[in-house]
Amino acid sequence: MWQIIGAGAIGCLWAANLKRTGQDVHLVSRSVLLSDTLHYQDLQQQDHQFTMSSGTTLINSTDPVLVCVKATQVKQAIQKQLKMIGPQQVIILMHNGMGCAEQIQKLLPNNPIICATTANASLLHAPLEIQQTGLGITYLGPFNKQAKLHKDLVRPLNLALANTHWADDIKQKLWLKLLINIAINPLTAIYQIKNGLLQQSAFEPKIAAITTEALQVAQAEDIHFEESELLNIIRQVIDATAENYSSMNRDIYFQRSTENEYIGGYLLKKASRHNIEIPSIKSLYQQIKLLEKQKL
Ligand code: KPL
């Protein structure tokens, strides 16, 4: 059985596709869900319904736990389930941004911790009502040495959502996502625009400066990308998601807290450790912080 913490767009997307492929799922949400039916519309606009086991706590201390809450909520979500989590239970963290695995390792020093990143996209229209909006690649990889024994978990996950792979170099994959997120998310949130508007030439020097700074930090962390290649990837993501609003854009729009601390904030912490100045990223970070405060 799979236990999924987080009944948001990504948690429900995995729940639906695991159920679709005959796998057992228990969904853990922050508050009690009023229905036990998960409504799922796939990319072919086919509607599916699944009867879900759900609750506010995990139901066993052995089956793997897939954590699909935002970076800002990961620590709290795990703390809430701490008594239930067994010493060998696998914890899979799937969210934007970086820095959560270190927090969870402190809470659960002996558990296998797997980090994951997905480019699958879905929209949560209402509780337990989702629509898949994009197909993408998912990587899982070990954060600690205990996790290296659990490579087999990708098989059932890949059955649920194709293009799910094990990556021994998960750190590289997470950094790539971070570098994409830092180039797209804060700008689209500050200017309240769709990703596609970043194609305008006015944003080119901004994106270039952000990328150069972020790459300096990556390099200091022994993560290497070719700058022109990375800019190409960022452009491709902007084109592929042109009609979408980034997650940070939506968070600011709906006055929710953002993943700023785990994207720009993470880069700033690493930069300061290596004595690197990253003024463009610092400015984006501060502007997002200000926008977050304005909601109060
Ligand atoms: O991950 C994203 C997000 O919106 O959080 C994309 C679509 C890649 C934009 O950065």
PDB file of C-alpha atoms and ligand atoms in Angstrom:
ATOM      1  CA  MET A   1       0.000   0.000   0.000  1.00  0.00           C
ATOM      2  CA  TRP A   2       0.984   3.623  -0.607  1.00  0.00           C
ATOM      3  CA  GLN A   3       0.395   6.308   1.973  1.00  0.00           C
ATOM      4  CA  ILE A   4       0.255   9.788   0.489  1.00  0.00           C
ATOM      5  CA  ILE A   5       0.484  12.862   2.698  1.00  0.00           C
ATOM      6  CA  GLY A   6      -1.133  15.825   0.955  1.00  0.00           C
ATOM      7  CA  ALA A   7      -4.469  15.839  -0.855  1.00  0.00           C
ATOM      8  CA  GLY A   8      -3.457  18.663  -3.208  1.00  0.00           C
ATOM      9  CA  ALA A   9      -3.069  18.532  -6.985  1.00  0.00           C
ATOM     10  CA  ILE A  10       0.044  16.345  -7.018  1.00  0.00           C
ATOM     11  CA  GLY A  11      -0.925  14.063  -4.109  1.00  0.00           C
ATOM     12  CA  CYS A  12      -4.311  13.367  -5.732  1.00  0.00           C
ATOM     13  CA  LEU A  13      -2.679  12.860  -9.146  1.00  0.00           C
ATOM     14  CA  TRP A  14      -0.498  10.075  -7.728  1.00  0.00           C
ATOM     15  CA  ALA A  15      -3.393   8.677  -5.706  1.00  0.00           C
ATOM     16  CA  ALA A  16      -5.619   8.491  -8.795  1.00  0.00           C
ATOM     17  CA  ASN A  17      -2.997   6.875 -10.999  1.00  0.00           C
ATOM     18  CA  LEU A  18      -1.897   4.397  -8.343  1.00  0.00           C
ATOM     19  CA  LYS A  19      -5.557   3.406  -7.899  1.00  0.00           C
ATOM     20  CA  ARG A  20      -6.038   3.290 -11.693  1.00  0.00           C
ATOM     21  CA  THR A  21      -3.253   0.694 -11.845  1.00  0.00           C
ATOM     22  CA  GLY A  22      -4.789  -1.425  -9.075  1.00  0.00           C
ATOM     23  CA  GLN A  23      -2.591  -0.245  -6.206  1.00  0.00           C
ATOM     24  CA  ASP A  24      -3.829   0.414  -2.718  1.00  0.00           C
ATOM     25  CA  VAL A  25      -3.645   4.001  -1.445  1.00  0.00           C
ATOM     26  CA  HIS A  26      -4.347   5.794   1.822  1.00  0.00           C
ATOM     27  CA  LEU A  27      -4.532   9.561   1.543  1.00  0.00           C
ATOM     28  CA  VAL A  28      -3.574  11.730   4.530  1.00  0.00           C
ATOM     29  CA  SER A  29      -4.987  15.243   4.543  1.00  0.00           C
ATOM     30  CA  ARG A  30      -4.764  18.153   6.984  1.00  0.00           C
ATOM     31  CA  SER A  31      -8.448  18.017   7.799  1.00  0.00           C
ATOM     32  CA  VAL A  32     -11.057  15.301   7.372  1.00  0.00           C
ATOM     33  CA  LEU A  33     -12.294  14.996   3.786  1.00  0.00           C
ATOM     34  CA  LEU A  34     -16.056  15.105   3.402  1.00  0.00           C
ATOM     35  CA  SER A  35     -16.172  12.614   0.559  1.00  0.00           C
ATOM     36  CA  ASP A  36     -14.429   9.320  -0.156  1.00  0.00           C
ATOM     37  CA  THR A  37     -14.621   9.646  -3.944  1.00  0.00           C
ATOM     38  CA  LEU A  38     -11.676  10.958  -5.910  1.00  0.00           C
ATOM     39  CA  HIS A  39     -12.697  12.459  -9.266  1.00  0.00           C
ATOM     40  CA  TYR A  40      -9.948  12.411 -11.857  1.00  0.00           C
ATOM     41  CA  GLN A  41      -9.961  13.744 -15.394  1.00  0.00           C
ATOM     42  CA  ASP A  42      -7.020  12.424 -17.410  1.00  0.00           C
ATOM     43  CA  LEU A  43      -5.227  14.088 -20.327  1.00  0.00           C
ATOM     44  CA  GLN A  44      -7.662  12.509 -22.801  1.00  0.00           C
ATOM     45  CA  GLN A  45     -10.513  14.197 -20.889  1.00  0.00           C
ATOM     46  CA  GLN A  46     -11.739  10.821 -19.640  1.00  0.00           C
ATOM     47  CA  ASP A  47     -13.378  10.958 -16.222  1.00  0.00           C
ATOM     48  CA  HIS A  48     -12.522   8.396 -13.556  1.00  0.00           C
ATOM     49  CA  GLN A  49     -13.753   7.936 -10.010  1.00  0.00           C
ATOM     50  CA  PHE A  50     -11.993   6.082  -7.219  1.00  0.00           C
ATOM     51  CA  THR A  51     -13.135   5.264  -3.721  1.00  0.00           C
ATOM     52  CA  MET A  52     -10.406   6.440  -1.407  1.00  0.00           C
ATOM     53  CA  SER A  53      -9.267   5.488   2.044  1.00  0.00           C
ATOM     54  CA  SER A  54      -8.366   8.755   3.745  1.00  0.00           C
ATOM     55  CA  GLY A  55      -7.856  10.355   7.120  1.00  0.00           C
ATOM     56  CA  THR A  56      -5.695  12.807   9.018  1.00  0.00           C
ATOM     57  CA  THR A  57      -3.107  10.188  10.036  1.00  0.00           C
ATOM     58  CA  LEU A  58      -1.023   7.431   8.516  1.00  0.00           C
ATOM     59  CA  ILE A  59      -2.521   3.994   9.028  1.00  0.00           C
ATOM     60  CA  ASN A  60       0.631   1.925   9.271  1.00  0.00           C
ATOM     61  CA  SER A  61       4.305   2.250  10.157  1.00  0.00           C
ATOM     62  CA  THR A  62       5.720   0.192   7.309  1.00  0.00           C
ATOM     63  CA  ASP A  63       4.380   1.118   3.875  1.00  0.00           C
ATOM     64  CA  PRO A  64       6.158   3.923   2.003  1.00  0.00           C
ATOM     65  CA  VAL A  65       5.020   7.484   2.600  1.00  0.00           C
ATOM     66  CA  LEU A  66       4.863   9.815  -0.369  1.00  0.00           C
ATOM     67  CA  VAL A  67       4.871  13.402   0.881  1.00  0.00           C
ATOM     68  CA  CYS A  68       3.255  15.740  -1.650  1.00  0.00           C
ATOM     69  CA  VAL A  69       2.813  18.934   0.346  1.00  0.00           C
ATOM     70  CA  LYS A  70       4.515  22.252  -0.406  1.00  0.00           C
ATOM     71  CA  ALA A  71       8.061  22.722   0.894  1.00  0.00           C
ATOM     72  CA  THR A  72       6.730  25.133   3.525  1.00  0.00           C
ATOM     73  CA  GLN A  73       4.538  22.379   5.014  1.00  0.00           C
ATOM     74  CA  VAL A  74       6.794  19.307   4.828  1.00  0.00           C
ATOM     75  CA  LYS A  75       8.374  19.603   8.282  1.00  0.00           C
ATOM     76  CA  GLN A  76       5.067  20.241  10.023  1.00  0.00           C
ATOM     77  CA  ALA A  77       3.336  17.435   8.107  1.00  0.00           C
ATOM     78  CA  ILE A  78       5.989  14.910   9.169  1.00  0.00           C
ATOM     79  CA  GLN A  79       6.051  16.196  12.749  1.00  0.00           C
ATOM     80  CA  LYS A  80       2.323  15.576  12.949  1.00  0.00           C
ATOM     81  CA  GLN A  81       2.778  11.898  11.931  1.00  0.00           C
ATOM     82  CA  LEU A  82       6.023  11.316  13.834  1.00  0.00           C
ATOM     83  CA  LYS A  83       4.615   8.813  16.363  1.00  0.00           C
ATOM     84  CA  MET A  84       3.208   6.686  13.562  1.00  0.00           C
ATOM     85  CA  ILE A  85       6.342   6.553  11.411  1.00  0.00           C
ATOM     86  CA  GLY A  86       8.316   3.305  11.790  1.00  0.00           C
ATOM     87  CA  PRO A  87      12.143   3.294  11.906  1.00  0.00           C
ATOM     88  CA  GLN A  88      12.531   1.643   8.486  1.00  0.00           C
ATOM     89  CA  GLN A  89       9.631   3.369   6.770  1.00  0.00           C
ATOM     90  CA  VAL A  90      10.571   5.014   3.493  1.00  0.00           C
ATOM     91  CA  ILE A  91       9.807   8.716   3.189  1.00  0.00           C
ATOM     92  CA  ILE A  92       9.600  10.176  -0.314  1.00  0.00           C
ATOM     93  CA  LEU A  93       9.613  13.966  -0.560  1.00  0.00           C
ATOM     94  CA  MET A  94       8.115  15.452  -3.716  1.00  0.00           C
ATOM     95  CA  HIS A  95       7.929  19.245  -3.917  1.00  0.00           C
ATOM     96  CA  ASN A  96       9.515  22.335  -5.484  1.00  0.00           C
ATOM     97  CA  GLY A  97      12.548  23.899  -3.842  1.00  0.00           C
ATOM     98  CA  MET A  98      15.314  22.461  -1.690  1.00  0.00           C
ATOM     99  CA  GLY A  99      16.201  22.179   1.972  1.00  0.00           C
ATOM    100  CA  CYS A 100      13.378  19.990   3.329  1.00  0.00           C
ATOM    101  CA  ALA A 101      15.255  16.693   3.230  1.00  0.00           C
ATOM    102  CA  GLU A 102      17.829  18.108   5.673  1.00  0.00           C
ATOM    103  CA  GLN A 103      14.972  19.056   8.044  1.00  0.00           C
ATOM    104  CA  ILE A 104      13.395  15.588   7.792  1.00  0.00           C
ATOM    105  CA  GLN A 105      16.730  13.834   8.283  1.00  0.00           C
ATOM    106  CA  LYS A 106      16.965  15.628  11.667  1.00  0.00           C
ATOM    107  CA  LEU A 107      13.500  14.411  12.662  1.00  0.00           C
ATOM    108  CA  LEU A 108      14.018  10.874  11.301  1.00  0.00           C
ATOM    109  CA  PRO A 109      17.772  10.217  11.366  1.00  0.00           C
ATOM    110  CA  ASN A 110      17.527   6.499  10.525  1.00  0.00           C
ATOM    111  CA  ASN A 111      14.752   6.397   7.942  1.00  0.00           C
ATOM    112  CA  PRO A 112      15.426   6.029   4.230  1.00  0.00           C
ATOM    113  CA  ILE A 113      14.722   9.448   2.690  1.00  0.00           C
ATOM    114  CA  ILE A 114      14.118   9.713  -1.041  1.00  0.00           C
ATOM    115  CA  CYS A 115      13.899  13.049  -2.850  1.00  0.00           C
ATOM    116  CA  ALA A 116      11.709  13.362  -5.906  1.00  0.00           C
ATOM    117  CA  THR A 117      10.905  15.927  -8.532  1.00  0.00           C
ATOM    118  CA  THR A 118       8.091  15.709 -11.040  1.00  0.00           C
ATOM    119  CA  ALA A 119       7.111  17.614 -14.143  1.00  0.00           C
ATOM    120  CA  ASN A 120       3.618  16.090 -14.158  1.00  0.00           C
ATOM    121  CA  ALA A 121       1.036  18.784 -13.711  1.00  0.00           C
ATOM    122  CA  SER A 122      -2.477  18.802 -12.411  1.00  0.00           C
ATOM    123  CA  LEU A 123      -5.114  21.220 -11.169  1.00  0.00           C
ATOM    124  CA  LEU A 124      -7.173  20.783  -8.026  1.00  0.00           C
ATOM    125  CA  HIS A 125     -10.625  22.176  -8.839  1.00  0.00           C
ATOM    126  CA  ALA A 126     -12.192  21.216  -5.498  1.00  0.00           C
ATOM    127  CA  PRO A 127     -11.288  18.784  -2.684  1.00  0.00           C
ATOM    128  CA  LEU A 128     -10.659  15.358  -4.299  1.00  0.00           C
ATOM    129  CA  GLU A 129     -11.373  16.737  -7.772  1.00  0.00           C
ATOM    130  CA  ILE A 130      -8.417  16.948 -10.110  1.00  0.00           C
ATOM    131  CA  GLN A 131      -7.601  17.358 -13.748  1.00  0.00           C
ATOM    132  CA  GLN A 132      -4.278  16.277 -15.179  1.00  0.00           C
ATOM    133  CA  THR A 133      -2.865  19.165 -17.231  1.00  0.00           C
ATOM    134  CA  GLY A 134       0.574  17.948 -18.212  1.00  0.00           C
ATOM    135  CA  LEU A 135       2.675  14.871 -18.655  1.00  0.00           C
ATOM    136  CA  GLY A 136       6.271  14.992 -17.551  1.00  0.00           C
ATOM    137  CA  ILE A 137       9.227  13.149 -16.216  1.00  0.00           C
ATOM    138  CA  THR A 138       9.583  12.186 -12.558  1.00  0.00           C
ATOM    139  CA  TYR A 139      12.872  11.387 -10.832  1.00  0.00           C
ATOM    140  CA  LEU A 140      13.381   9.734  -7.478  1.00  0.00           C
ATOM    141  CA  GLY A 141      16.757   9.341  -5.848  1.00  0.00           C
ATOM    142  CA  PRO A 142      18.433   8.705  -2.526  1.00  0.00           C
ATOM    143  CA  PHE A 143      19.012  11.528  -0.071  1.00  0.00           C
ATOM    144  CA  ASN A 144      20.793   9.194   2.366  1.00  0.00           C
ATOM    145  CA  LYS A 145      22.492   5.837   2.168  1.00  0.00           C
ATOM    146  CA  GLN A 146      19.525   3.925   3.650  1.00  0.00           C
ATOM    147  CA  ALA A 147      17.443   5.109   0.676  1.00  0.00           C
ATOM    148  CA  LYS A 148      19.789   3.469  -1.836  1.00  0.00           C
ATOM    149  CA  LEU A 149      18.179   0.104  -0.999  1.00  0.00           C
ATOM    150  CA  HIS A 150      14.752   1.256  -2.211  1.00  0.00           C
ATOM    151  CA  LYS A 151      15.326   1.738  -5.932  1.00  0.00           C
ATOM    152  CA  ASP A 152      12.550  -0.846  -6.577  1.00  0.00           C
ATOM    153  CA  LEU A 153       9.898   1.649  -5.528  1.00  0.00           C
ATOM    154  CA  VAL A 154      10.119   3.345  -8.916  1.00  0.00           C
ATOM    155  CA  ARG A 155       8.545   0.304 -10.583  1.00  0.00           C
ATOM    156  CA  PRO A 156       5.024   0.649  -9.112  1.00  0.00           C
ATOM    157  CA  LEU A 157       5.254   4.428  -9.388  1.00  0.00           C
ATOM    158  CA  ASN A 158       6.242   4.175 -13.039  1.00  0.00           C
ATOM    159  CA  LEU A 159       3.291   1.879 -13.598  1.00  0.00           C
ATOM    160  CA  ALA A 160       1.046   4.632 -12.232  1.00  0.00           C
ATOM    161  CA  LEU A 161       2.651   7.549 -14.063  1.00  0.00           C
ATOM    162  CA  ALA A 162       4.943   6.580 -16.935  1.00  0.00           C
ATOM    163  CA  ASN A 163       8.324   8.218 -17.239  1.00  0.00           C
ATOM    164  CA  THR A 164       9.209   7.825 -13.573  1.00  0.00           C
ATOM    165  CA  HIS A 165      12.880   6.998 -13.102  1.00  0.00           C
ATOM    166  CA  TRP A 166      15.459   6.348 -10.428  1.00  0.00           C
ATOM    167  CA  ALA A 167      18.307   8.861 -10.432  1.00  0.00           C
ATOM    168  CA  ASP A 168      21.414   8.180  -8.380  1.00  0.00           C
ATOM    169  CA  ASP A 169      22.350  11.793  -9.154  1.00  0.00           C
ATOM    170  CA  ILE A 170      19.078  13.175  -7.786  1.00  0.00           C
ATOM    171  CA  LYS A 171      20.937  16.227  -6.408  1.00  0.00           C
ATOM    172  CA  GLN A 172      21.711  17.296  -9.981  1.00  0.00           C
ATOM    173  CA  LYS A 173      18.032  16.861 -10.962  1.00  0.00           C
ATOM    174  CA  LEU A 174      16.800  18.826  -7.948  1.00  0.00           C
ATOM    175  CA  TRP A 175      19.254  21.610  -8.689  1.00  0.00           C
ATOM    176  CA  LEU A 176      18.080  21.769 -12.303  1.00  0.00           C
ATOM    177  CA  LYS A 177      14.495  22.207 -11.099  1.00  0.00           C
ATOM    178  CA  LEU A 178      15.675  24.851  -8.612  1.00  0.00           C
ATOM    179  CA  LEU A 179      17.524  26.734 -11.374  1.00  0.00           C
ATOM    180  CA  ILE A 180      14.389  26.659 -13.538  1.00  0.00           C
ATOM    181  CA  ASN A 181      12.177  27.743 -10.649  1.00  0.00           C
ATOM    182  CA  ILE A 182      14.418  30.673  -9.666  1.00  0.00           C
ATOM    183  CA  ALA A 183      14.354  31.946 -13.267  1.00  0.00           C
ATOM    184  CA  ILE A 184      10.585  31.672 -13.682  1.00  0.00           C
ATOM    185  CA  ASN A 185       8.668  31.693 -10.417  1.00  0.00           C
ATOM    186  CA  PRO A 186       9.624  34.972  -8.674  1.00  0.00           C
ATOM    187  CA  LEU A 187       9.376  37.089 -11.864  1.00  0.00           C
ATOM    188  CA  THR A 188       5.966  35.670 -12.779  1.00  0.00           C
ATOM    189  CA  ALA A 189       4.799  36.190  -9.201  1.00  0.00           C
ATOM    190  CA  ILE A 190       6.085  39.767  -8.880  1.00  0.00           C
ATOM    191  CA  TYR A 191       4.696  40.907 -12.253  1.00  0.00           C
ATOM    192  CA  GLN A 192       1.596  38.666 -11.935  1.00  0.00           C
ATOM    193  CA  ILE A 193       2.000  37.283 -15.441  1.00  0.00           C
ATOM    194  CA  LYS A 194       1.686  33.897 -17.142  1.00  0.00           C
ATOM    195  CA  ASN A 195       4.950  32.052 -17.772  1.00  0.00           C
ATOM    196  CA  GLY A 196       4.730  32.824 -21.500  1.00  0.00           C
ATOM    197  CA  LEU A 197       5.133  36.569 -20.953  1.00  0.00           C
ATOM    198  CA  LEU A 198       8.718  35.873 -19.896  1.00  0.00           C
ATOM    199  CA  GLN A 199       9.376  35.336 -23.634  1.00  0.00           C
ATOM    200  CA  GLN A 200       9.342  39.146 -24.010  1.00  0.00           C
ATOM    201  CA  SER A 201      12.775  40.604 -24.666  1.00  0.00           C
ATOM    202  CA  ALA A 202      12.545  42.897 -21.615  1.00  0.00           C
ATOM    203  CA  PHE A 203      12.920  39.823 -19.391  1.00  0.00           C
ATOM    204  CA  GLU A 204      15.931  38.403 -21.218  1.00  0.00           C
ATOM    205  CA  PRO A 205      18.649  40.313 -19.301  1.00  0.00           C
ATOM    206  CA  LYS A 206      16.840  39.680 -16.004  1.00  0.00           C
ATOM    207  CA  ILE A 207      16.659  35.920 -16.601  1.00  0.00           C
ATOM    208  CA  ALA A 208      20.290  35.897 -17.763  1.00  0.00           C
ATOM    209  CA  ALA A 209      21.476  37.708 -14.597  1.00  0.00           C
ATOM    210  CA  ILE A 210      19.453  35.426 -12.294  1.00  0.00           C
ATOM    211  CA  THR A 211      20.790  32.343 -14.064  1.00  0.00           C
ATOM    212  CA  THR A 212      24.416  33.508 -13.912  1.00  0.00           C
ATOM    213  CA  GLU A 213      24.125  34.140 -10.171  1.00  0.00           C
ATOM    214  CA  ALA A 214      22.337  30.861  -9.457  1.00  0.00           C
ATOM    215  CA  LEU A 215      24.934  28.950 -11.469  1.00  0.00           C
ATOM    216  CA  GLN A 216      27.744  30.459  -9.380  1.00  0.00           C
ATOM    217  CA  VAL A 217      26.092  29.039  -6.279  1.00  0.00           C
ATOM    218  CA  ALA A 218      25.501  25.669  -7.969  1.00  0.00           C
ATOM    219  CA  GLN A 219      29.152  25.489  -9.003  1.00  0.00           C
ATOM    220  CA  ALA A 220      30.298  26.236  -5.461  1.00  0.00           C
ATOM    221  CA  GLU A 221      28.123  23.264  -4.437  1.00  0.00           C
ATOM    222  CA  ASP A 222      29.847  21.138  -7.087  1.00  0.00           C
ATOM    223  CA  ILE A 223      26.835  21.088  -9.393  1.00  0.00           C
ATOM    224  CA  HIS A 224      27.715  21.915 -12.961  1.00  0.00           C
ATOM    225  CA  PHE A 225      25.591  23.059 -15.881  1.00  0.00           C
ATOM    226  CA  GLU A 226      26.605  24.769 -19.077  1.00  0.00           C
ATOM    227  CA  GLU A 227      25.102  28.277 -18.932  1.00  0.00           C
ATOM    228  CA  SER A 228      23.851  28.428 -22.542  1.00  0.00           C
ATOM    229  CA  GLU A 229      22.348  24.944 -22.244  1.00  0.00           C
ATOM    230  CA  LEU A 230      20.596  25.899 -19.022  1.00  0.00           C
ATOM    231  CA  LEU A 231      19.203  29.077 -20.625  1.00  0.00           C
ATOM    232  CA  ASN A 232      17.880  26.906 -23.457  1.00  0.00           C
ATOM    233  CA  ILE A 233      16.168  24.567 -20.999  1.00  0.00           C
ATOM    234  CA  ILE A 234      14.616  27.534 -19.176  1.00  0.00           C
ATOM    235  CA  ARG A 235      13.347  28.902 -22.506  1.00  0.00           C
ATOM    236  CA  GLN A 236      11.875  25.484 -23.358  1.00  0.00           C
ATOM    237  CA  VAL A 237      10.060  25.308 -20.010  1.00  0.00           C
ATOM    238  CA  ILE A 238       8.721  28.851 -20.536  1.00  0.00           C
ATOM    239  CA  ASP A 239       7.458  27.876 -24.008  1.00  0.00           C
ATOM    240  CA  ALA A 240       5.953  24.569 -22.832  1.00  0.00           C
ATOM    241  CA  THR A 241       4.173  26.249 -19.908  1.00  0.00           C
ATOM    242  CA  ALA A 242       3.417  29.565 -21.663  1.00  0.00           C
ATOM    243  CA  GLU A 243      -0.288  29.415 -20.856  1.00  0.00           C
ATOM    244  CA  ASN A 244       0.246  28.471 -17.197  1.00  0.00           C
ATOM    245  CA  TYR A 245       0.707  30.548 -14.108  1.00  0.00           C
ATOM    246  CA  SER A 246       3.669  29.410 -12.017  1.00  0.00           C
ATOM    247  CA  SER A 247       2.999  28.003  -8.567  1.00  0.00           C
ATOM    248  CA  MET A 248       4.512  31.094  -6.936  1.00  0.00           C
ATOM    249  CA  ASN A 249       2.359  33.358  -9.094  1.00  0.00           C
ATOM    250  CA  ARG A 250      -0.752  31.527  -7.850  1.00  0.00           C
ATOM    251  CA  ASP A 251       0.425  31.579  -4.246  1.00  0.00           C
ATOM    252  CA  ILE A 252       0.851  35.354  -4.340  1.00  0.00           C
ATOM    253  CA  TYR A 253      -2.415  35.801  -6.242  1.00  0.00           C
ATOM    254  CA  PHE A 254      -4.375  33.741  -3.697  1.00  0.00           C
ATOM    255  CA  GLN A 255      -2.445  35.324  -0.793  1.00  0.00           C
ATOM    256  CA  ARG A 256      -0.905  32.036   0.312  1.00  0.00           C
ATOM    257  CA  SER A 257       2.618  31.586   1.576  1.00  0.00           C
ATOM    258  CA  THR A 258       5.090  30.731  -1.173  1.00  0.00           C
ATOM    259  CA  GLU A 259       8.099  28.441  -1.550  1.00  0.00           C
ATOM    260  CA  ASN A 260      10.371  31.536  -1.566  1.00  0.00           C
ATOM    261  CA  GLU A 261      12.376  30.298   1.445  1.00  0.00           C
ATOM    262  CA  TYR A 262      13.115  26.992  -0.348  1.00  0.00           C
ATOM    263  CA  ILE A 263      13.978  28.531  -3.741  1.00  0.00           C
ATOM    264  CA  GLY A 264      15.552  32.025  -3.444  1.00  0.00           C
ATOM    265  CA  GLY A 265      16.117  31.620   0.299  1.00  0.00           C
ATOM    266  CA  TYR A 266      17.944  28.313  -0.221  1.00  0.00           C
ATOM    267  CA  LEU A 267      20.209  29.885  -2.852  1.00  0.00           C
ATOM    268  CA  LEU A 268      20.916  32.879  -0.585  1.00  0.00           C
ATOM    269  CA  LYS A 269      21.896  30.616   2.325  1.00  0.00           C
ATOM    270  CA  LYS A 270      24.239  28.587   0.132  1.00  0.00           C
ATOM    271  CA  ALA A 271      25.655  31.768  -1.447  1.00  0.00           C
ATOM    272  CA  SER A 272      26.432  33.282   1.926  1.00  0.00           C
ATOM    273  CA  ARG A 273      28.212  30.078   2.998  1.00  0.00           C
ATOM    274  CA  HIS A 274      30.447  30.423  -0.059  1.00  0.00           C
ATOM    275  CA  ASN A 275      30.799  34.240   0.189  1.00  0.00           C
ATOM    276  CA  ILE A 276      29.091  34.773  -3.153  1.00  0.00           C
ATOM    277  CA  GLU A 277      27.041  37.902  -3.889  1.00  0.00           C
ATOM    278  CA  ILE A 278      23.772  37.243  -5.729  1.00  0.00           C
ATOM    279  CA  PRO A 279      22.094  40.681  -5.876  1.00  0.00           C
ATOM    280  CA  SER A 280      19.386  39.896  -8.458  1.00  0.00           C
ATOM    281  CA  ILE A 281      18.246  36.816  -6.564  1.00  0.00           C
ATOM    282  CA  LYS A 282      18.380  38.711  -3.254  1.00  0.00           C
ATOM    283  CA  SER A 283      16.165  41.406  -4.694  1.00  0.00           C
ATOM    284  CA  LEU A 284      13.622  38.841  -5.994  1.00  0.00           C
ATOM    285  CA  TYR A 285      13.641  37.104  -2.608  1.00  0.00           C
ATOM    286  CA  GLN A 286      12.989  40.377  -0.785  1.00  0.00           C
ATOM    287  CA  GLN A 287      10.237  41.432  -3.163  1.00  0.00           C
ATOM    288  CA  ILE A 288       8.427  38.105  -2.707  1.00  0.00           C
ATOM    289  CA  LYS A 289       8.784  38.381   1.064  1.00  0.00           C
ATOM    290  CA  LEU A 290       7.200  41.819   0.901  1.00  0.00           C
ATOM    291  CA  LEU A 291       4.344  40.551  -1.263  1.00  0.00           C
ATOM    292  CA  GLU A 292       3.765  37.698   1.195  1.00  0.00           C
ATOM    293  CA  LYS A 293       3.578  40.177   4.085  1.00  0.00           C
ATOM    294  CA  GLN A 294       1.052  42.320   2.265  1.00  0.00           C
ATOM    295  CA  LYS A 295      -1.467  39.531   2.523  1.00  0.00           C
ATOM    296  CA  LEU A 296      -1.510  39.884   6.315  1.00  0.00           C
TER     297      LEU A 296
HETATM  298  O1  KPL B   1       7.669  24.269 -11.467  1.00  0.00           O
HETATM  299  C1  KPL B   1       7.062  25.203 -11.932  1.00  0.00           C
HETATM  300  C2  KPL B   1       6.171  25.947 -11.038  1.00  0.00           C
HETATM  301  O2  KPL B   1       5.294  26.660 -11.472  1.00  0.00           O
HETATM  302  O3  KPL B   1       6.365  25.808  -9.823  1.00  0.00           O
HETATM  303  C3  KPL B   1       7.282  25.606 -13.356  1.00  0.00           C
HETATM  304  C4  KPL B   1       6.041  25.368 -14.171  1.00  0.00           C
HETATM  305  C5  KPL B   1       8.417  24.784 -13.954  1.00  0.00           C
HETATM  306  C6  KPL B   1       7.658  27.043 -13.458  1.00  0.00           C
HETATM  307  O4  KPL B   1       8.790  27.326 -12.740  1.00  0.00           O
END
